[in-house]
Amino acid sequence: MTTTKNATDREPMTDSETLREDLEHTRQHLADTVQELTRRLNVPHRMKETASSAGHRMSDAAGQTGQKMKQVPGAMKELPATSRRHPKAAAAVGGVVVLGAGVMAWLVRRHK
């Protein structure tokens, strides 16, 4: 296999130059592979990366929740109008809330 040294120089490479280039390419590939295996086997570092990533996701979620909580007072003002438009749904939700409160009171009394 004879290749050229570069695009501007058209002299063919000798067999030893071709082998050296192939050997250098193989060394680089092996070094990349070892580096990737080392990264994958470094469990404490990967755990820190995962924890950091989870922390960032939780922080983002908390910020989004805070933004949504700011919208709750406006939604509470709209609640009477919504219940007038959907009286059966409002009655069902109210019934579930009362039933849940009753069950909780019963459980608290039962465990005392």
PDB file of N, CA, C and O in Angstrom, residues 2-59:
ATOM      1  N   THR A   2       0.855   1.990  -1.052  1.00  0.00           N
ATOM      2  CA  THR A   2       1.644   3.212  -1.117  1.00  0.00           C
ATOM      3  C   THR A   2       0.706   4.391  -1.188  1.00  0.00           C
ATOM      4  O   THR A   2      -0.190   4.450  -2.022  1.00  0.00           O
ATOM      5  N   THR A   3       0.894   5.298  -0.259  1.00  0.00           N
ATOM      6  CA  THR A   3       0.092   6.509  -0.237  1.00  0.00           C
ATOM      7  C   THR A   3       1.037   7.690  -0.335  1.00  0.00           C
ATOM      8  O   THR A   3       2.248   7.552  -0.197  1.00  0.00           O
ATOM      9  N   THR A   4       0.491   8.854  -0.533  1.00  0.00           N
ATOM     10  CA  THR A   4       1.336  10.044  -0.619  1.00  0.00           C
ATOM     11  C   THR A   4       1.483  10.650   0.761  1.00  0.00           C
ATOM     12  O   THR A   4       0.642  10.474   1.638  1.00  0.00           O
ATOM     13  N   LYS A   5       2.578  11.396   0.957  1.00  0.00           N
ATOM     14  CA  LYS A   5       2.844  12.025   2.251  1.00  0.00           C
ATOM     15  C   LYS A   5       1.813  13.098   2.545  1.00  0.00           C
ATOM     16  O   LYS A   5       1.323  13.204   3.648  1.00  0.00           O
ATOM     17  N   ASN A   6       1.495  13.918   1.574  1.00  0.00           N
ATOM     18  CA  ASN A   6       0.445  14.910   1.721  1.00  0.00           C
ATOM     19  C   ASN A   6      -0.047  15.285   0.332  1.00  0.00           C
ATOM     20  O   ASN A   6       0.482  14.824  -0.670  1.00  0.00           O
ATOM     21  N   ALA A   7      -1.028  16.148   0.262  1.00  0.00           N
ATOM     22  CA  ALA A   7      -1.660  16.464  -1.020  1.00  0.00           C
ATOM     23  C   ALA A   7      -0.735  17.241  -1.946  1.00  0.00           C
ATOM     24  O   ALA A   7      -0.822  17.110  -3.163  1.00  0.00           O
ATOM     25  N   THR A   8       0.163  18.056  -1.379  1.00  0.00           N
ATOM     26  CA  THR A   8       1.038  18.859  -2.247  1.00  0.00           C
ATOM     27  C   THR A   8       2.288  18.099  -2.649  1.00  0.00           C
ATOM     28  O   THR A   8       2.851  18.356  -3.696  1.00  0.00           O
ATOM     29  N   ASP A   9       2.731  17.169  -1.847  1.00  0.00           N
ATOM     30  CA  ASP A   9       3.932  16.383  -2.139  1.00  0.00           C
ATOM     31  C   ASP A   9       3.489  15.037  -2.688  1.00  0.00           C
ATOM     32  O   ASP A   9       2.903  14.246  -1.983  1.00  0.00           O
ATOM     33  N   ARG A  10       3.806  14.755  -3.940  1.00  0.00           N
ATOM     34  CA  ARG A  10       3.308  13.542  -4.599  1.00  0.00           C
ATOM     35  C   ARG A  10       4.279  12.364  -4.524  1.00  0.00           C
ATOM     36  O   ARG A  10       4.090  11.386  -5.214  1.00  0.00           O
ATOM     37  N   GLU A  11       5.291  12.436  -3.661  1.00  0.00           N
ATOM     38  CA  GLU A  11       6.211  11.308  -3.540  1.00  0.00           C
ATOM     39  C   GLU A  11       5.523  10.200  -2.776  1.00  0.00           C
ATOM     40  O   GLU A  11       4.900  10.450  -1.754  1.00  0.00           O
ATOM     41  N   PRO A  12       5.580   8.971  -3.221  1.00  0.00           N
ATOM     42  CA  PRO A  12       4.941   7.871  -2.507  1.00  0.00           C
ATOM     43  C   PRO A  12       5.659   7.600  -1.180  1.00  0.00           C
ATOM     44  O   PRO A  12       6.859   7.799  -1.065  1.00  0.00           O
ATOM     45  N   MET A  13       4.900   7.170  -0.205  1.00  0.00           N
ATOM     46  CA  MET A  13       5.471   6.839   1.100  1.00  0.00           C
ATOM     47  C   MET A  13       6.131   5.472   1.016  1.00  0.00           C
ATOM     48  O   MET A  13       5.647   4.574   0.340  1.00  0.00           O
ATOM     49  N   THR A  14       7.212   5.326   1.735  1.00  0.00           N
ATOM     50  CA  THR A  14       7.866   4.020   1.776  1.00  0.00           C
ATOM     51  C   THR A  14       7.068   3.117   2.700  1.00  0.00           C
ATOM     52  O   THR A  14       6.220   3.570   3.472  1.00  0.00           O
ATOM     53  N   ASP A  15       7.392   1.834   2.612  1.00  0.00           N
ATOM     54  CA  ASP A  15       6.690   0.874   3.470  1.00  0.00           C
ATOM     55  C   ASP A  15       6.922   1.180   4.943  1.00  0.00           C
ATOM     56  O   ASP A  15       5.999   1.075   5.763  1.00  0.00           O
ATOM     57  N   SER A  16       8.119   1.583   5.308  1.00  0.00           N
ATOM     58  CA  SER A  16       8.398   1.873   6.720  1.00  0.00           C
ATOM     59  C   SER A  16       7.624   3.121   7.170  1.00  0.00           C
ATOM     60  O   SER A  16       7.140   3.175   8.301  1.00  0.00           O
ATOM     61  N   GLU A  17       7.499   4.126   6.305  1.00  0.00           N
ATOM     62  CA  GLU A  17       6.720   5.311   6.661  1.00  0.00           C
ATOM     63  C   GLU A  17       5.239   4.951   6.808  1.00  0.00           C
ATOM     64  O   GLU A  17       4.569   5.445   7.709  1.00  0.00           O
ATOM     65  N   THR A  18       4.759   4.095   5.948  1.00  0.00           N
ATOM     66  CA  THR A  18       3.365   3.652   6.030  1.00  0.00           C
ATOM     67  C   THR A  18       3.126   2.901   7.339  1.00  0.00           C
ATOM     68  O   THR A  18       2.121   3.118   8.016  1.00  0.00           O
ATOM     69  N   LEU A  19       4.074   2.015   7.698  1.00  0.00           N
ATOM     70  CA  LEU A  19       3.954   1.267   8.944  1.00  0.00           C
ATOM     71  C   LEU A  19       4.014   2.196  10.160  1.00  0.00           C
ATOM     72  O   LEU A  19       3.263   2.029  11.121  1.00  0.00           O
ATOM     73  N   ARG A  20       4.906   3.183  10.125  1.00  0.00           N
ATOM     74  CA  ARG A  20       5.004   4.144  11.238  1.00  0.00           C
ATOM     75  C   ARG A  20       3.687   4.919  11.398  1.00  0.00           C
ATOM     76  O   ARG A  20       3.217   5.131  12.506  1.00  0.00           O
ATOM     77  N   GLU A  21       3.127   5.344  10.289  1.00  0.00           N
ATOM     78  CA  GLU A  21       1.863   6.076  10.339  1.00  0.00           C
ATOM     79  C   GLU A  21       0.747   5.191  10.879  1.00  0.00           C
ATOM     80  O   GLU A  21      -0.056   5.621  11.708  1.00  0.00           O
ATOM     81  N   ASP A  22       0.720   3.942  10.441  1.00  0.00           N
ATOM     82  CA  ASP A  22      -0.287   3.002  10.920  1.00  0.00           C
ATOM     83  C   ASP A  22      -0.093   2.732  12.415  1.00  0.00           C
ATOM     84  O   ASP A  22      -1.070   2.686  13.180  1.00  0.00           O
ATOM     85  N   LEU A  23       1.178   2.598  12.833  1.00  0.00           N
ATOM     86  CA  LEU A  23       1.482   2.372  14.234  1.00  0.00           C
ATOM     87  C   LEU A  23       1.054   3.574  15.083  1.00  0.00           C
ATOM     88  O   LEU A  23       0.462   3.411  16.159  1.00  0.00           O
ATOM     89  N   GLU A  24       1.299   4.782  14.619  1.00  0.00           N
ATOM     90  CA  GLU A  24       0.894   5.984  15.355  1.00  0.00           C
ATOM     91  C   GLU A  24      -0.632   6.064  15.466  1.00  0.00           C
ATOM     92  O   GLU A  24      -1.164   6.405  16.518  1.00  0.00           O
ATOM     93  N   HIS A  25      -1.310   5.731  14.380  1.00  0.00           N
ATOM     94  CA  HIS A  25      -2.773   5.726  14.411  1.00  0.00           C
ATOM     95  C   HIS A  25      -3.282   4.700  15.429  1.00  0.00           C
ATOM     96  O   HIS A  25      -4.206   4.976  16.199  1.00  0.00           O
ATOM     97  N   THR A  26      -2.672   3.516  15.450  1.00  0.00           N
ATOM     98  CA  THR A  26      -3.064   2.465  16.388  1.00  0.00           C
ATOM     99  C   THR A  26      -2.799   2.903  17.827  1.00  0.00           C
ATOM    100  O   THR A  26      -3.628   2.684  18.713  1.00  0.00           O
ATOM    101  N   ARG A  27      -1.642   3.540  18.081  1.00  0.00           N
ATOM    102  CA  ARG A  27      -1.322   4.035  19.421  1.00  0.00           C
ATOM    103  C   ARG A  27      -2.361   5.057  19.888  1.00  0.00           C
ATOM    104  O   ARG A  27      -2.795   5.034  21.033  1.00  0.00           O
ATOM    105  N   GLN A  28      -2.716   5.966  19.011  1.00  0.00           N
ATOM    106  CA  GLN A  28      -3.701   6.990  19.374  1.00  0.00           C
ATOM    107  C   GLN A  28      -5.051   6.358  19.687  1.00  0.00           C
ATOM    108  O   GLN A  28      -5.703   6.723  20.654  1.00  0.00           O
ATOM    109  N   HIS A  29      -5.453   5.393  18.873  1.00  0.00           N
ATOM    110  CA  HIS A  29      -6.725   4.702  19.103  1.00  0.00           C
ATOM    111  C   HIS A  29      -6.686   3.963  20.441  1.00  0.00           C
ATOM    112  O   HIS A  29      -7.660   4.000  21.213  1.00  0.00           O
ATOM    113  N   LEU A  30      -5.576   3.292  20.742  1.00  0.00           N
ATOM    114  CA  LEU A  30      -5.429   2.577  22.006  1.00  0.00           C
ATOM    115  C   LEU A  30      -5.462   3.556  23.183  1.00  0.00           C
ATOM    116  O   LEU A  30      -6.116   3.293  24.199  1.00  0.00           O
ATOM    117  N   ALA A  31      -4.795   4.685  23.057  1.00  0.00           N
ATOM    118  CA  ALA A  31      -4.799   5.687  24.132  1.00  0.00           C
ATOM    119  C   ALA A  31      -6.211   6.211  24.375  1.00  0.00           C
ATOM    120  O   ALA A  31      -6.635   6.371  25.529  1.00  0.00           O
ATOM    121  N   ASP A  32      -6.960   6.454  23.312  1.00  0.00           N
ATOM    122  CA  ASP A  32      -8.347   6.908  23.458  1.00  0.00           C
ATOM    123  C   ASP A  32      -9.202   5.855  24.146  1.00  0.00           C
ATOM    124  O   ASP A  32     -10.026   6.164  25.006  1.00  0.00           O
ATOM    125  N   THR A  33      -8.981   4.592  23.791  1.00  0.00           N
ATOM    126  CA  THR A  33      -9.741   3.496  24.389  1.00  0.00           C
ATOM    127  C   THR A  33      -9.434   3.362  25.875  1.00  0.00           C
ATOM    128  O   THR A  33     -10.349   3.219  26.699  1.00  0.00           O
ATOM    129  N   VAL A  34      -8.159   3.430  26.228  1.00  0.00           N
ATOM    130  CA  VAL A  34      -7.762   3.330  27.638  1.00  0.00           C
ATOM    131  C   VAL A  34      -8.338   4.498  28.432  1.00  0.00           C
ATOM    132  O   VAL A  34      -8.843   4.326  29.546  1.00  0.00           O
ATOM    133  N   GLN A  35      -8.305   5.686  27.858  1.00  0.00           N
ATOM    134  CA  GLN A  35      -8.860   6.860  28.535  1.00  0.00           C
ATOM    135  C   GLN A  35     -10.360   6.690  28.779  1.00  0.00           C
ATOM    136  O   GLN A  35     -10.867   7.001  29.864  1.00  0.00           O
ATOM    137  N   GLU A  36     -11.081   6.195  27.805  1.00  0.00           N
ATOM    138  CA  GLU A  36     -12.520   5.986  27.960  1.00  0.00           C
ATOM    139  C   GLU A  36     -12.812   4.902  29.002  1.00  0.00           C
ATOM    140  O   GLU A  36     -13.722   5.049  29.824  1.00  0.00           O
ATOM    141  N   LEU A  37     -12.045   3.820  28.994  1.00  0.00           N
ATOM    142  CA  LEU A  37     -12.238   2.764  29.997  1.00  0.00           C
ATOM    143  C   LEU A  37     -11.936   3.285  31.398  1.00  0.00           C
ATOM    144  O   LEU A  37     -12.653   2.972  32.353  1.00  0.00           O
ATOM    145  N   THR A  38     -10.900   4.100  31.529  1.00  0.00           N
ATOM    146  CA  THR A  38     -10.556   4.688  32.822  1.00  0.00           C
ATOM    147  C   THR A  38     -11.695   5.572  33.315  1.00  0.00           C
ATOM    148  O   THR A  38     -12.064   5.533  34.487  1.00  0.00           O
ATOM    149  N   ARG A  39     -12.271   6.360  32.422  1.00  0.00           N
ATOM    150  CA  ARG A  39     -13.383   7.220  32.802  1.00  0.00           C
ATOM    151  C   ARG A  39     -14.580   6.386  33.263  1.00  0.00           C
ATOM    152  O   ARG A  39     -15.218   6.689  34.264  1.00  0.00           O
ATOM    153  N   ARG A  40     -14.858   5.312  32.552  1.00  0.00           N
ATOM    154  CA  ARG A  40     -16.017   4.484  32.904  1.00  0.00           C
ATOM    155  C   ARG A  40     -15.809   3.726  34.211  1.00  0.00           C
ATOM    156  O   ARG A  40     -16.775   3.455  34.925  1.00  0.00           O
ATOM    157  N   LEU A  41     -14.580   3.373  34.520  1.00  0.00           N
ATOM    158  CA  LEU A  41     -14.306   2.600  35.725  1.00  0.00           C
ATOM    159  C   LEU A  41     -14.098   3.486  36.949  1.00  0.00           C
ATOM    160  O   LEU A  41     -13.994   2.977  38.063  1.00  0.00           O
ATOM    161  N   ASN A  42     -14.040   4.784  36.786  1.00  0.00           N
ATOM    162  CA  ASN A  42     -13.870   5.705  37.907  1.00  0.00           C
ATOM    163  C   ASN A  42     -15.249   5.982  38.515  1.00  0.00           C
ATOM    164  O   ASN A  42     -15.859   7.023  38.290  1.00  0.00           O
ATOM    165  N   VAL A  43     -15.708   5.021  39.301  1.00  0.00           N
ATOM    166  CA  VAL A  43     -17.072   5.074  39.840  1.00  0.00           C
ATOM    167  C   VAL A  43     -17.291   6.285  40.756  1.00  0.00           C
ATOM    168  O   VAL A  43     -18.307   6.963  40.628  1.00  0.00           O
ATOM    169  N   PRO A  44     -16.382   6.608  41.676  1.00  0.00           N
ATOM    170  CA  PRO A  44     -16.640   7.775  42.525  1.00  0.00           C
ATOM    171  C   PRO A  44     -16.813   9.067  41.710  1.00  0.00           C
ATOM    172  O   PRO A  44     -17.705   9.870  42.008  1.00  0.00           O
ATOM    173  N   HIS A  45     -15.993   9.251  40.705  1.00  0.00           N
ATOM    174  CA  HIS A  45     -16.120  10.462  39.868  1.00  0.00           C
ATOM    175  C   HIS A  45     -17.448  10.461  39.118  1.00  0.00           C
ATOM    176  O   HIS A  45     -18.117  11.493  39.036  1.00  0.00           O
ATOM    177  N   ARG A  46     -17.842   9.306  38.592  1.00  0.00           N
ATOM    178  CA  ARG A  46     -19.120   9.222  37.874  1.00  0.00           C
ATOM    179  C   ARG A  46     -20.289   9.471  38.815  1.00  0.00           C
ATOM    180  O   ARG A  46     -21.281  10.094  38.426  1.00  0.00           O
ATOM    181  N   MET A  47     -20.181   9.008  40.073  1.00  0.00           N
ATOM    182  CA  MET A  47     -21.253   9.256  41.041  1.00  0.00           C
ATOM    183  C   MET A  47     -21.362  10.752  41.340  1.00  0.00           C
ATOM    184  O   MET A  47     -22.463  11.286  41.459  1.00  0.00           O
ATOM    185  N   LYS A  48     -20.216  11.438  41.447  1.00  0.00           N
ATOM    186  CA  LYS A  48     -20.241  12.884  41.685  1.00  0.00           C
ATOM    187  C   LYS A  48     -20.871  13.605  40.499  1.00  0.00           C
ATOM    188  O   LYS A  48     -21.654  14.539  40.684  1.00  0.00           O
ATOM    189  N   GLU A  49     -20.521  13.164  39.278  1.00  0.00           N
ATOM    190  CA  GLU A  49     -21.121  13.776  38.085  1.00  0.00           C
ATOM    191  C   GLU A  49     -22.633  13.575  38.089  1.00  0.00           C
ATOM    192  O   GLU A  49     -23.389  14.490  37.797  1.00  0.00           O
ATOM    193  N   THR A  50     -23.072  12.360  38.417  1.00  0.00           N
ATOM    194  CA  THR A  50     -24.497  12.054  38.436  1.00  0.00           C
ATOM    195  C   THR A  50     -25.207  12.869  39.515  1.00  0.00           C
ATOM    196  O   THR A  50     -26.288  13.418  39.276  1.00  0.00           O
ATOM    197  N   ALA A  51     -24.597  12.964  40.688  1.00  0.00           N
ATOM    198  CA  ALA A  51     -25.207  13.739  41.773  1.00  0.00           C
ATOM    199  C   ALA A  51     -25.286  15.218  41.404  1.00  0.00           C
ATOM    200  O   ALA A  51     -26.299  15.875  41.674  1.00  0.00           O
ATOM    201  N   SER A  52     -24.241  15.716  40.787  1.00  0.00           N
ATOM    202  CA  SER A  52     -24.237  17.120  40.368  1.00  0.00           C
ATOM    203  C   SER A  52     -25.330  17.372  39.342  1.00  0.00           C
ATOM    204  O   SER A  52     -26.067  18.362  39.417  1.00  0.00           O
ATOM    205  N   SER A  53     -25.446  16.458  38.399  1.00  0.00           N
ATOM    206  CA  SER A  53     -26.479  16.585  37.370  1.00  0.00           C
ATOM    207  C   SER A  53     -27.871  16.539  38.000  1.00  0.00           C
ATOM    208  O   SER A  53     -28.749  17.326  37.655  1.00  0.00           O
ATOM    209  N   ALA A  54     -28.070  15.629  38.949  1.00  0.00           N
ATOM    210  CA  ALA A  54     -29.368  15.529  39.620  1.00  0.00           C
ATOM    211  C   ALA A  54     -29.657  16.798  40.422  1.00  0.00           C
ATOM    212  O   ALA A  54     -30.791  17.281  40.456  1.00  0.00           O
ATOM    213  N   GLY A  55     -28.623  17.362  41.047  1.00  0.00           N
ATOM    214  CA  GLY A  55     -28.794  18.605  41.793  1.00  0.00           C
ATOM    215  C   GLY A  55     -29.231  19.748  40.901  1.00  0.00           C
ATOM    216  O   GLY A  55     -30.108  20.532  41.267  1.00  0.00           O
ATOM    217  N   HIS A  56     -28.616  19.821  39.720  1.00  0.00           N
ATOM    218  CA  HIS A  56     -29.007  20.871  38.778  1.00  0.00           C
ATOM    219  C   HIS A  56     -30.449  20.682  38.311  1.00  0.00           C
ATOM    220  O   HIS A  56     -31.201  21.653  38.190  1.00  0.00           O
ATOM    221  N   ARG A  57     -30.829  19.432  38.048  1.00  0.00           N
ATOM    222  CA  ARG A  57     -32.203  19.166  37.616  1.00  0.00           C
ATOM    223  C   ARG A  57     -33.193  19.524  38.715  1.00  0.00           C
ATOM    224  O   ARG A  57     -34.249  20.105  38.451  1.00  0.00           O
ATOM    225  N   MET A  58     -32.860  19.201  39.969  1.00  0.00           N
ATOM    226  CA  MET A  58     -33.745  19.523  41.084  1.00  0.00           C
ATOM    227  C   MET A  58     -33.860  21.038  41.261  1.00  0.00           C
ATOM    228  O   MET A  58     -34.938  21.554  41.529  1.00  0.00           O
ATOM    229  N   SER A  59     -32.747  21.731  41.108  1.00  0.00           N
ATOM    230  CA  SER A  59     -32.764  23.189  41.226  1.00  0.00           C
ATOM    231  C   SER A  59     -33.647  23.807  40.147  1.00  0.00           C
ATOM    232  O   SER A  59     -34.441  24.717  40.421  1.00  0.00           O
TER     233      SER A  59
END
